[in-house]
PDB file of C-alpha atoms and ligand atoms in Angstrom:
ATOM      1  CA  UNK U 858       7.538  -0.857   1.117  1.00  0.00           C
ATOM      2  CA  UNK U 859       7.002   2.570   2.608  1.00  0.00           C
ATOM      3  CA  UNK U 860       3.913   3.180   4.520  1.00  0.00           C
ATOM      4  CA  UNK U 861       1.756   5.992   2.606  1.00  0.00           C
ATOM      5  CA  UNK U 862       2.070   9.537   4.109  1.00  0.00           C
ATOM      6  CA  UNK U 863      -1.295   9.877   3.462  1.00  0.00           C
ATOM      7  CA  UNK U 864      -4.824   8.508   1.535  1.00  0.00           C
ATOM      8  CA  UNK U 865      -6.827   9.877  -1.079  1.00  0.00           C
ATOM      9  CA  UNK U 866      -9.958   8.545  -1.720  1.00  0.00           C
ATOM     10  CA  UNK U 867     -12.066   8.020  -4.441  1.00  0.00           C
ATOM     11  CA  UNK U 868     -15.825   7.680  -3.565  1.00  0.00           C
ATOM     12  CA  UNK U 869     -19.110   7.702  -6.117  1.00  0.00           C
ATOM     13  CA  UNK U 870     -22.231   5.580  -7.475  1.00  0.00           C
ATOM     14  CA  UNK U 871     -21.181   2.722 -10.022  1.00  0.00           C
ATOM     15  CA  UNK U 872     -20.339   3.734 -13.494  1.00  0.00           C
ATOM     16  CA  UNK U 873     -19.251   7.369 -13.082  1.00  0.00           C
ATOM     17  CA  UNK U 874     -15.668   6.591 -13.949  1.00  0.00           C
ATOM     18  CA  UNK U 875     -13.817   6.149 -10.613  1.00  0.00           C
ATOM     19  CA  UNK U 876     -11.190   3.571 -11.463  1.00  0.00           C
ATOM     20  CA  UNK U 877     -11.241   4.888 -15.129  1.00  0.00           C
ATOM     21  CA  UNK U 878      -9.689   8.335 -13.225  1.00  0.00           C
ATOM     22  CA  UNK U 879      -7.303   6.564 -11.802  1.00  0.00           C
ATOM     23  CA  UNK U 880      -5.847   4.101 -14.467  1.00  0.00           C
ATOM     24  CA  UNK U 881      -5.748   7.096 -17.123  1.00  0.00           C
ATOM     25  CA  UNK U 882      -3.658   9.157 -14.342  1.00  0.00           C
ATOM     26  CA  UNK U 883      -1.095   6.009 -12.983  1.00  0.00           C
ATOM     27  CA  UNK U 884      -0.884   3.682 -16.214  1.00  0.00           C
ATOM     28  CA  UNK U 885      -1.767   6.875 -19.011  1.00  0.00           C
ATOM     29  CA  UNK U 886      -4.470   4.801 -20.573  1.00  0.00           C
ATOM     30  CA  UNK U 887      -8.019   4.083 -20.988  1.00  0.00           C
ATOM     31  CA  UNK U 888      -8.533   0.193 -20.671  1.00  0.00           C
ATOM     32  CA  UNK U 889     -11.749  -1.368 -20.533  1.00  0.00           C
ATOM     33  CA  UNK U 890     -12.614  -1.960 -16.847  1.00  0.00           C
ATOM     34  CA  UNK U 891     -14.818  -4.227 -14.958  1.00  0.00           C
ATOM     35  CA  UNK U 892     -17.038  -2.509 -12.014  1.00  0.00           C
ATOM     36  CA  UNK U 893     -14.603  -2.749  -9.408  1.00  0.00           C
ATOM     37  CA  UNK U 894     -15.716  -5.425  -6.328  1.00  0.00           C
ATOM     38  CA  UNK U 895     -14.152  -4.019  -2.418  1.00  0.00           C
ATOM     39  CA  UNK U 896     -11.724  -1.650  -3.202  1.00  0.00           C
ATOM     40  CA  UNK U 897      -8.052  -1.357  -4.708  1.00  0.00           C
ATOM     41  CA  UNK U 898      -5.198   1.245  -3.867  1.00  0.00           C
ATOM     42  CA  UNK U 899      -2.536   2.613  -6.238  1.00  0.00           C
ATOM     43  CA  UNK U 900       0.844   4.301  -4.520  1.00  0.00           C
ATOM     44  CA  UNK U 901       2.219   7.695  -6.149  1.00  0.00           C
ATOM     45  CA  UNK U 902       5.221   9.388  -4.820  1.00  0.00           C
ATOM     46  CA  UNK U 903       4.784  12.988  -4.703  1.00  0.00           C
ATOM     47  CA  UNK U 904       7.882  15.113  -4.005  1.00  0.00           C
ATOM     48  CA  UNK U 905       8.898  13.297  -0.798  1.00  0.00           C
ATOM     49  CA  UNK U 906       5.425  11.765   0.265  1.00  0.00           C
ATOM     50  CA  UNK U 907       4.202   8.658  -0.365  1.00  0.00           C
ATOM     51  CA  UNK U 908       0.232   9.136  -1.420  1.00  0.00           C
ATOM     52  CA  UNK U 909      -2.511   6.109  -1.595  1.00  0.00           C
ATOM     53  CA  UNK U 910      -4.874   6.449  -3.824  1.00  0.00           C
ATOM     54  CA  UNK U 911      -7.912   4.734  -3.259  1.00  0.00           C
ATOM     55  CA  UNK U 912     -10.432   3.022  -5.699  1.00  0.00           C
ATOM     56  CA  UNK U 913     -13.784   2.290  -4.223  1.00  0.00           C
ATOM     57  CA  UNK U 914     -17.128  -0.212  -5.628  1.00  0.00           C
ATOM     58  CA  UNK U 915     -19.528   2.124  -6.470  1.00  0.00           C
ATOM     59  CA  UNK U 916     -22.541  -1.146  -6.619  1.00  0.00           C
ATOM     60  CA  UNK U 917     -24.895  -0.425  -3.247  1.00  0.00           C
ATOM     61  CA  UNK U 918     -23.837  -3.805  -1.688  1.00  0.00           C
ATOM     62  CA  UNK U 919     -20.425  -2.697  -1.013  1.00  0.00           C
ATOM     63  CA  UNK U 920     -21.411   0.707   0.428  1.00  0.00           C
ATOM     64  CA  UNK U 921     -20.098  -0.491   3.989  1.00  0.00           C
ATOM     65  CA  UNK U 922     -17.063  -0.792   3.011  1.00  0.00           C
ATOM     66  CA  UNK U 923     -16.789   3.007   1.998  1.00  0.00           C
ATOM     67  CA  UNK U 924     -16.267   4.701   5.023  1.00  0.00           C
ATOM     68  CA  UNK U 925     -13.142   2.165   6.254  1.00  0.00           C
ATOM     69  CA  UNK U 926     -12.040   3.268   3.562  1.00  0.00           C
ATOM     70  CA  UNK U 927     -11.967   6.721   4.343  1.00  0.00           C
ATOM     71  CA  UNK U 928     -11.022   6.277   7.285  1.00  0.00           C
ATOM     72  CA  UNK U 929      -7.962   9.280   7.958  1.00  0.00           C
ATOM     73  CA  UNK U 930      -7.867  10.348   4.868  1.00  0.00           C
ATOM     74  CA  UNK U 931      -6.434  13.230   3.526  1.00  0.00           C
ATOM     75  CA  UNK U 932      -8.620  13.957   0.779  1.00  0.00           C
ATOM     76  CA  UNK U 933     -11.814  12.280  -0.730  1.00  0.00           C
ATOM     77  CA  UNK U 934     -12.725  12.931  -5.038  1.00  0.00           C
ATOM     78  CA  UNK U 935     -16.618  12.750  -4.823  1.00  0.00           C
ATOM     79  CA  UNK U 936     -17.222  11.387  -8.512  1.00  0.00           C
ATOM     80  CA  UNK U 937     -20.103  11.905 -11.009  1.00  0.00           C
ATOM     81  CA  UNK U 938     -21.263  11.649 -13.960  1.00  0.00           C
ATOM     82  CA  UNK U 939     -22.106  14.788 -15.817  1.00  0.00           C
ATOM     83  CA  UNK U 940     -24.783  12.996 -17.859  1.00  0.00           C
ATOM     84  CA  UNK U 941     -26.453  11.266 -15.269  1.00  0.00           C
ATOM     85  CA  UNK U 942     -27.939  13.840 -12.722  1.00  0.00           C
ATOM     86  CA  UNK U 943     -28.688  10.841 -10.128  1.00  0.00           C
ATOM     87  CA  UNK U 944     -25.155  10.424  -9.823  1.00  0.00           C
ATOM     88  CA  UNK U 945     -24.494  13.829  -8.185  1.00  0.00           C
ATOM     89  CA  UNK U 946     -27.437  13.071  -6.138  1.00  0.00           C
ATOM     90  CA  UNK U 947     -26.216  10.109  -4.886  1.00  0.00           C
ATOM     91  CA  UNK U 948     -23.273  11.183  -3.788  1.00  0.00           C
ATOM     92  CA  UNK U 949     -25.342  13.490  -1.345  1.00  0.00           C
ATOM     93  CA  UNK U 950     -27.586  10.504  -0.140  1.00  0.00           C
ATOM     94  CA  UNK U 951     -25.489   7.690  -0.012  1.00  0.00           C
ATOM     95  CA  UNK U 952     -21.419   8.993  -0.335  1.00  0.00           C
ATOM     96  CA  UNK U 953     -21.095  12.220   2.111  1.00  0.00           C
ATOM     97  CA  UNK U 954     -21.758  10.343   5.385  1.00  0.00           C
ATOM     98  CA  UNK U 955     -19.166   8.132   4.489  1.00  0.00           C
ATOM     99  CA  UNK U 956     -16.450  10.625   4.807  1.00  0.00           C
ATOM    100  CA  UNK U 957     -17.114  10.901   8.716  1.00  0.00           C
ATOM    101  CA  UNK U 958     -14.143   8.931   9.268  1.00  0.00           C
ATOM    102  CA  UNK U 959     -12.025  10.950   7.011  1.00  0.00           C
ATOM    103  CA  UNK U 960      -9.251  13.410   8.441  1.00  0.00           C
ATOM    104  CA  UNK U 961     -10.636  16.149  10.645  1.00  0.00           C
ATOM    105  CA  UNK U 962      -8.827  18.340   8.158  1.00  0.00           C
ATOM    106  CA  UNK U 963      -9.846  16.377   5.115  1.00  0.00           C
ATOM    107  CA  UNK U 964     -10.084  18.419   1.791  1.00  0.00           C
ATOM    108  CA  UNK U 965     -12.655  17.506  -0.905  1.00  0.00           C
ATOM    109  CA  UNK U 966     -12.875  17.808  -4.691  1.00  0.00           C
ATOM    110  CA  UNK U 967     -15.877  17.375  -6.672  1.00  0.00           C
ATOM    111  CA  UNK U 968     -15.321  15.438  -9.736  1.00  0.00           C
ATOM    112  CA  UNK U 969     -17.943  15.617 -13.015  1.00  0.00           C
ATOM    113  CA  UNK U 970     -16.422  12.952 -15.159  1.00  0.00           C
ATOM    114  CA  UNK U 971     -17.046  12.161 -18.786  1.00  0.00           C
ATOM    115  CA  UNK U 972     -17.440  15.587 -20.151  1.00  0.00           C
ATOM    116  CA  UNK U 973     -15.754  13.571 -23.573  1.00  0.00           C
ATOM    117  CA  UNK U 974     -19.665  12.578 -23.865  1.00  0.00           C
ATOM    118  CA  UNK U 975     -21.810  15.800 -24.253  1.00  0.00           C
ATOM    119  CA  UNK U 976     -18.768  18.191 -25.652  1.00  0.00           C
ATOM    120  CA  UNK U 977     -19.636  19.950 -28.404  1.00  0.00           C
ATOM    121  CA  UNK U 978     -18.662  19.337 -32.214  1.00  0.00           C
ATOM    122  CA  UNK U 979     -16.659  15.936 -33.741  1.00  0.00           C
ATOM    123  CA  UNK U 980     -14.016  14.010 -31.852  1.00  0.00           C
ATOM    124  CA  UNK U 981     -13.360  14.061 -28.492  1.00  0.00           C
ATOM    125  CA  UNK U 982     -10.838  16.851 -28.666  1.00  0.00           C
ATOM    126  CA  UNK U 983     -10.784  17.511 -25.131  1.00  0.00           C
ATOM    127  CA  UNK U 984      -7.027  18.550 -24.652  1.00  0.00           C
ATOM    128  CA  UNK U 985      -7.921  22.100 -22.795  1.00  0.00           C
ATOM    129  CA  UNK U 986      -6.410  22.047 -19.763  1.00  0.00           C
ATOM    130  CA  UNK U 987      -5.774  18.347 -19.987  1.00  0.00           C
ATOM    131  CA  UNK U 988      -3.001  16.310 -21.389  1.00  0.00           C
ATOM    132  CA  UNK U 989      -4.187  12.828 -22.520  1.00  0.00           C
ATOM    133  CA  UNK U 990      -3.613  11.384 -25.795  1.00  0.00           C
ATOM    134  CA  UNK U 991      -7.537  12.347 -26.838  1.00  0.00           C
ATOM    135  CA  UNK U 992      -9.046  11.539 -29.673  1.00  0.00           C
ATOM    136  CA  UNK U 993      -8.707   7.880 -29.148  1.00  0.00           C
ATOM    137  CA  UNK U 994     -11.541   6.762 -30.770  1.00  0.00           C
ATOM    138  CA  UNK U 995     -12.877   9.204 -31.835  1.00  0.00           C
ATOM    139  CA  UNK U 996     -10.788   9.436 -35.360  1.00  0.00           C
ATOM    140  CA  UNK U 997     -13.187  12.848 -36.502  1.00  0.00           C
ATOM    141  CA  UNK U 998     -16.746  10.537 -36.532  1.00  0.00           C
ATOM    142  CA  UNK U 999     -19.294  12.881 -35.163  1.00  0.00           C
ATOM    143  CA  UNK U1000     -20.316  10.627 -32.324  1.00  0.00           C
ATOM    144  CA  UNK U1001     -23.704  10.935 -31.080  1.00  0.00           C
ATOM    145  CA  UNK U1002     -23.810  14.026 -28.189  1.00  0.00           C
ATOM    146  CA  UNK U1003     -25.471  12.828 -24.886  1.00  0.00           C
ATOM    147  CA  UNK U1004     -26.870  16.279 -23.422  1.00  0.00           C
ATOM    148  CA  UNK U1005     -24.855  17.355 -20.365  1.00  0.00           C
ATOM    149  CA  UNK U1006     -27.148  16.800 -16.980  1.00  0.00           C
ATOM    150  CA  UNK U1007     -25.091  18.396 -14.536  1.00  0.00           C
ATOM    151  CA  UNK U1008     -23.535  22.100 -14.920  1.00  0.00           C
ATOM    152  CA  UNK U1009     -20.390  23.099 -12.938  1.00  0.00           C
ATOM    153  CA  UNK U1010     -22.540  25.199 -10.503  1.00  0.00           C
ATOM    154  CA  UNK U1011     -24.637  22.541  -9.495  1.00  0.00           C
ATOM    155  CA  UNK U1012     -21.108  20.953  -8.144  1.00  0.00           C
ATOM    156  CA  UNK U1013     -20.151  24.450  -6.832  1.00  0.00           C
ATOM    157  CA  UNK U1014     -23.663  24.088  -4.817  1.00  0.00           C
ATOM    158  CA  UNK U1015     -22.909  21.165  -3.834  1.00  0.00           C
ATOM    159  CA  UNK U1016     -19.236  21.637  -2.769  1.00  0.00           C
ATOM    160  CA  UNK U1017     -20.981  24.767  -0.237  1.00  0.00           C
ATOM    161  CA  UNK U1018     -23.550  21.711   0.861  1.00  0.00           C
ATOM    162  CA  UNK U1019     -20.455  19.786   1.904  1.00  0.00           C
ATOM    163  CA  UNK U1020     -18.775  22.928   3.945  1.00  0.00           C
ATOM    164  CA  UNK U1021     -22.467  23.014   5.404  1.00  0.00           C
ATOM    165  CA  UNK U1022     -22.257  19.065   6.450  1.00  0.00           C
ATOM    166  CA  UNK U1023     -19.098  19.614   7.939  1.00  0.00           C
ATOM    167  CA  UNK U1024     -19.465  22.746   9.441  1.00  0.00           C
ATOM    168  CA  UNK U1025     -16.645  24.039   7.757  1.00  0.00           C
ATOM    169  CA  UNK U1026     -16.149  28.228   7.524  1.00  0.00           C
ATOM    170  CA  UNK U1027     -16.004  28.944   3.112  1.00  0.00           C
ATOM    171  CA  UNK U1028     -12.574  31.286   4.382  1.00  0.00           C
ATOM    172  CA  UNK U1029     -10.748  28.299   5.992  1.00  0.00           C
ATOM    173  CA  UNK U1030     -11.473  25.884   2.817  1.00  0.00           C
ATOM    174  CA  UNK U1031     -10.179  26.042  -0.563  1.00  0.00           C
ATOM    175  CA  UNK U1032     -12.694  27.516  -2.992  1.00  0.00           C
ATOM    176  CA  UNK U1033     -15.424  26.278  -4.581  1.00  0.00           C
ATOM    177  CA  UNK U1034     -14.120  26.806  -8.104  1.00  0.00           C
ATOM    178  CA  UNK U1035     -10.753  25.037  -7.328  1.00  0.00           C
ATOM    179  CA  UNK U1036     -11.971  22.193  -5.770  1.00  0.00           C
ATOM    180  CA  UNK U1037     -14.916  21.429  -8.246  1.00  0.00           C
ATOM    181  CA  UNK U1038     -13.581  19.413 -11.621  1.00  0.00           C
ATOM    182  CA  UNK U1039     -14.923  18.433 -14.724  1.00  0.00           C
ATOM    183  CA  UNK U1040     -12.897  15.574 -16.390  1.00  0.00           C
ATOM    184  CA  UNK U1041     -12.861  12.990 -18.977  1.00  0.00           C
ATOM    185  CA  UNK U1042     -10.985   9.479 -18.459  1.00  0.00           C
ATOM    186  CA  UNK U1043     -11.549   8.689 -21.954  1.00  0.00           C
ATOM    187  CA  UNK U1044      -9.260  11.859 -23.259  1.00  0.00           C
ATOM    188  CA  UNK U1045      -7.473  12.485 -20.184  1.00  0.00           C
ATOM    189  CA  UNK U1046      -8.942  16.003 -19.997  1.00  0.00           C
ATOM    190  CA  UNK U1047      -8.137  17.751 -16.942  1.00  0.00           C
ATOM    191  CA  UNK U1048      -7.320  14.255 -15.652  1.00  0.00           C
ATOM    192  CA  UNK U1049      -3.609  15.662 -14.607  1.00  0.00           C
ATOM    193  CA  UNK U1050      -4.775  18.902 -12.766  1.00  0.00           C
ATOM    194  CA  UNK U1051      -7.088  16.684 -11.059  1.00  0.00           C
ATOM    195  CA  UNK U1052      -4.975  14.320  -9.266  1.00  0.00           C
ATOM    196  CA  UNK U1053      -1.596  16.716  -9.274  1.00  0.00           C
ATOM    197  CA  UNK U1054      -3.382  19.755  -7.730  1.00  0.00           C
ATOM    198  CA  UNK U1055      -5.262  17.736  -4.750  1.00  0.00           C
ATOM    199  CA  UNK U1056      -1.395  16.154  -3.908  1.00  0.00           C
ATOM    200  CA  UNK U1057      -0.016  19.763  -3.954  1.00  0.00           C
ATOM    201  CA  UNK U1058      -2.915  20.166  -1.182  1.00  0.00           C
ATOM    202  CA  UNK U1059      -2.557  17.189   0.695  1.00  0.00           C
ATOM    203  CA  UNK U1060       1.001  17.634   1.804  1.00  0.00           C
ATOM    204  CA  UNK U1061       0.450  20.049   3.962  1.00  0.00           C
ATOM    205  CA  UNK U1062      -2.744  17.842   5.682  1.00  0.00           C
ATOM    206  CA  UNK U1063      -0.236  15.240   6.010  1.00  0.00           C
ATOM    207  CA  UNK U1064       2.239  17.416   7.399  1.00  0.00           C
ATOM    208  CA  UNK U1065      -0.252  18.484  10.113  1.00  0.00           C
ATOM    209  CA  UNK U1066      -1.224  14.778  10.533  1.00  0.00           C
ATOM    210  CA  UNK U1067       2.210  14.182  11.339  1.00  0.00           C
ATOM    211  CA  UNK U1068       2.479  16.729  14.046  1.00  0.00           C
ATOM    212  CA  UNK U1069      -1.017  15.474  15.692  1.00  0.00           C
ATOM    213  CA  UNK U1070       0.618  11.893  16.023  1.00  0.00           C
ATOM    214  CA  UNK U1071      -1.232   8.587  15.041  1.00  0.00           C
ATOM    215  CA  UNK U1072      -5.052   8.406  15.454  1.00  0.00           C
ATOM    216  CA  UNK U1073      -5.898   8.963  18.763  1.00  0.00           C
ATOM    217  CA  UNK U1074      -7.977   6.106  20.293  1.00  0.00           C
ATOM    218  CA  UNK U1075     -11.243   6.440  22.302  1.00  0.00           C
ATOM    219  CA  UNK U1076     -11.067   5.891  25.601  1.00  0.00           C
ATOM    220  CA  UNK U1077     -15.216   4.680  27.019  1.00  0.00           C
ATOM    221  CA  UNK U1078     -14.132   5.006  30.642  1.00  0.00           C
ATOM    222  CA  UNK U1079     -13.994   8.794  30.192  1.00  0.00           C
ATOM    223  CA  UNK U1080     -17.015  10.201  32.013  1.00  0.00           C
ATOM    224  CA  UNK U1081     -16.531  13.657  29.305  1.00  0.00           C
ATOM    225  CA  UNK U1082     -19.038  14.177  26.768  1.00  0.00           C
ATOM    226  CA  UNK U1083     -17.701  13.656  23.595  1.00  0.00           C
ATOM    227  CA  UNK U1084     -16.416  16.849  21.701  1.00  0.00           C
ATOM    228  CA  UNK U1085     -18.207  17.498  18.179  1.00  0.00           C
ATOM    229  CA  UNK U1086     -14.563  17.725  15.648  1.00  0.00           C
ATOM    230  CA  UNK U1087     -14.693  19.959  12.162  1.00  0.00           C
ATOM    231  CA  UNK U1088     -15.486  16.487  10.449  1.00  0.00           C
ATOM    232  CA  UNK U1089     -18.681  16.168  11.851  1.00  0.00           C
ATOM    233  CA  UNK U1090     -17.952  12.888  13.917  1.00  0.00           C
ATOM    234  CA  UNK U1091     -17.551  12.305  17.468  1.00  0.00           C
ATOM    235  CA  UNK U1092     -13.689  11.877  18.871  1.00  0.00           C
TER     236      UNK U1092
HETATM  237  N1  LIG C1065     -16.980   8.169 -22.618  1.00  0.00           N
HETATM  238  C1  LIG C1065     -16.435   7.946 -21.411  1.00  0.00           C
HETATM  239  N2  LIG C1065     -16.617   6.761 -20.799  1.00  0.00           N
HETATM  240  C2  LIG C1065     -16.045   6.595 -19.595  1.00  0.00           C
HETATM  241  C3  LIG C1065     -15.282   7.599 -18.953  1.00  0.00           C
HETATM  242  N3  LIG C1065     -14.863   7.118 -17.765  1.00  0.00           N
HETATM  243  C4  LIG C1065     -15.333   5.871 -17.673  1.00  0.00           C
HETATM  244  N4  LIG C1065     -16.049   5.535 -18.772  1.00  0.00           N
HETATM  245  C5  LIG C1065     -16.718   4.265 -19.032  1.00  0.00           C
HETATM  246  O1  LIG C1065     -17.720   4.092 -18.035  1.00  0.00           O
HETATM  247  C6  LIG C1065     -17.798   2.724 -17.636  1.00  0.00           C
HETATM  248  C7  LIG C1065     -17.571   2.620 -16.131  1.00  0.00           C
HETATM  249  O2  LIG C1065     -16.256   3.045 -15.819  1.00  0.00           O
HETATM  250  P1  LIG C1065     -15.531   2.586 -14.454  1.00  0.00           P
HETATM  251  O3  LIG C1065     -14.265   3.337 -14.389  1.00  0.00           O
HETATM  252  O4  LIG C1065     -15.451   1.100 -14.390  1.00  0.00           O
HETATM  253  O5  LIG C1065     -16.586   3.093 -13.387  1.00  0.00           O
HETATM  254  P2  LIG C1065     -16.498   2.988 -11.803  1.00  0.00           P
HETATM  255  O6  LIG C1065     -16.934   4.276 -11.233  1.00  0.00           O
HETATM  256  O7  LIG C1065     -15.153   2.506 -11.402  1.00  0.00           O
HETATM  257  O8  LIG C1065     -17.610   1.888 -11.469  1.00  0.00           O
HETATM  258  P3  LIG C1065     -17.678   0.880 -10.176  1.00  0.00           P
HETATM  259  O9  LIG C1065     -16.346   0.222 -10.070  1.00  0.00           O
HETATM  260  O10 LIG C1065     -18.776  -0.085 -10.488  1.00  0.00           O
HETATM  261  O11 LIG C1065     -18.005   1.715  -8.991  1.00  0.00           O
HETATM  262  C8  LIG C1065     -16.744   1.984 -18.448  1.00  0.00           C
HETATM  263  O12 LIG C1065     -17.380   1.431 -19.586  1.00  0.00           O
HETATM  264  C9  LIG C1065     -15.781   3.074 -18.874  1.00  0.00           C
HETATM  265  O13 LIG C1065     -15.109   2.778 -20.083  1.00  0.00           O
HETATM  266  C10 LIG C1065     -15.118   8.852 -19.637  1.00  0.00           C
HETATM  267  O14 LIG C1065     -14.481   9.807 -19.181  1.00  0.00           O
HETATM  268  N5  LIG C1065     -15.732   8.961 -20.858  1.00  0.00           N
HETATM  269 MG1  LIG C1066     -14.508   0.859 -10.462  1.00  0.00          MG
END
């Protein structure tokens, strides 16, 4: 087998969705899952690249485990839940620091999953901008509404929050609006977009990966002070 060209990274609290994402974009269905225990990877060949895709534990007692995870990668899908208004939070407290290790160059998106759950009228519906099967499920019952917690600005805040942590300049960095998401793994709404448009972006972070060679290691006899890198962590 290949090695990857380059990682993507799912990160987020328990329950958002995470490996839900992932097995409605790779296998094109909605299985039942169990919370996921470490972490898993899926491979995708895009155009000539070979992309890992990485699913994560959300529970707290595998939280060290997150940023080896991340460790070069490409991009990183910071997952919530858009009914549960904790989750977003969470992925401020406990999820951004984990990213340090990511790619200097790393791009982020911010994911608001299970929109399926507070959209309006019968049925899931759901195919705007999407391309799952839908309705699975949901067979025209009006299902009881859950009322939506999170609205896309507050992910547009805190996408800018994120180019604030990293010290990243808004005109270097995709946009706000393209990189923040609002899916359903349940329909498959927007679940296509999601995944296709952040490997359209990665290539050319692996590209420039490539040209910077393979991580650099640290070398402790150097008597200069380490350099502060667009990531935030020390190289
Ligand atoms: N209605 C609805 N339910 C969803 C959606 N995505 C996931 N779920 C359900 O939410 C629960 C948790 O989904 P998972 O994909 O296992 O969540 P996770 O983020 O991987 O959780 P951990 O592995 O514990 O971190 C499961 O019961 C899923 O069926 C969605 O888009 N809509
Ligand atoms: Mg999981």
């Amino acid at each position: 087998m290949r090695k990857p060209d380059g990682k993507i990274v799912l990160l987020g609290d328990m329950n958002v969705g995470k490996t839900s994402l992932l097995q409605r974009y790779m296998e094109r269905r909605f299985p039942d899952t169990v919370s996921t225990v470490g972490g898993a990877f899926y491979l995708k060949q895009w155009r000539s690249y070979n992309i890992s895709i990485w699913d994560t534990a959300g529970r707290e007692q595998f939280h060290g485990l997150g940023s080896m995870y991340c460790r070069g990668a490409a991009a990183v899908i910071l997952t919530y839940d858009v009914n549960n208004a904790q989750s977003l939070l969470e992925l401020e407290d406990r999820f951004l620091g984990l990213t340090d290790t990511a790619s200097a160059d790393c791009l982020f998106a911010i994911v608001g999953n299970k929109v399926d759950l507070s959209e309006e009228g019968p049925g899931e519906g759901g195919q705007e901008g999407g391309q799952g099967p839908g309705l699975a499920g949901g067979g025209g019952c009006a299902a009881p509404r859950l009322p939506k917690q999170v609205q896309p600005e507050d992910a547009v805040a805190f996408y800018k929050k994120i180019l604030k942590y990293k010290m990243l300049d808004e005109k270097e960095v995709p946009a706000a609006e393209q990189m923040c998401f609002e899916t359903s793994a349940k329909t498959g709404r927007n679940v296509d977009l999601l995944f296709e448009t952040l490997f359209d972006m990665v290539v050319p972070v692996i590209l420039q990966q490539r040209a910077q060679g393979p991580p650099q290691t640290v070398d402790i006899t150097s008597s200069r002070p380490p350099t502060r890198t667009r990531s935030g962590c020390c190289a």
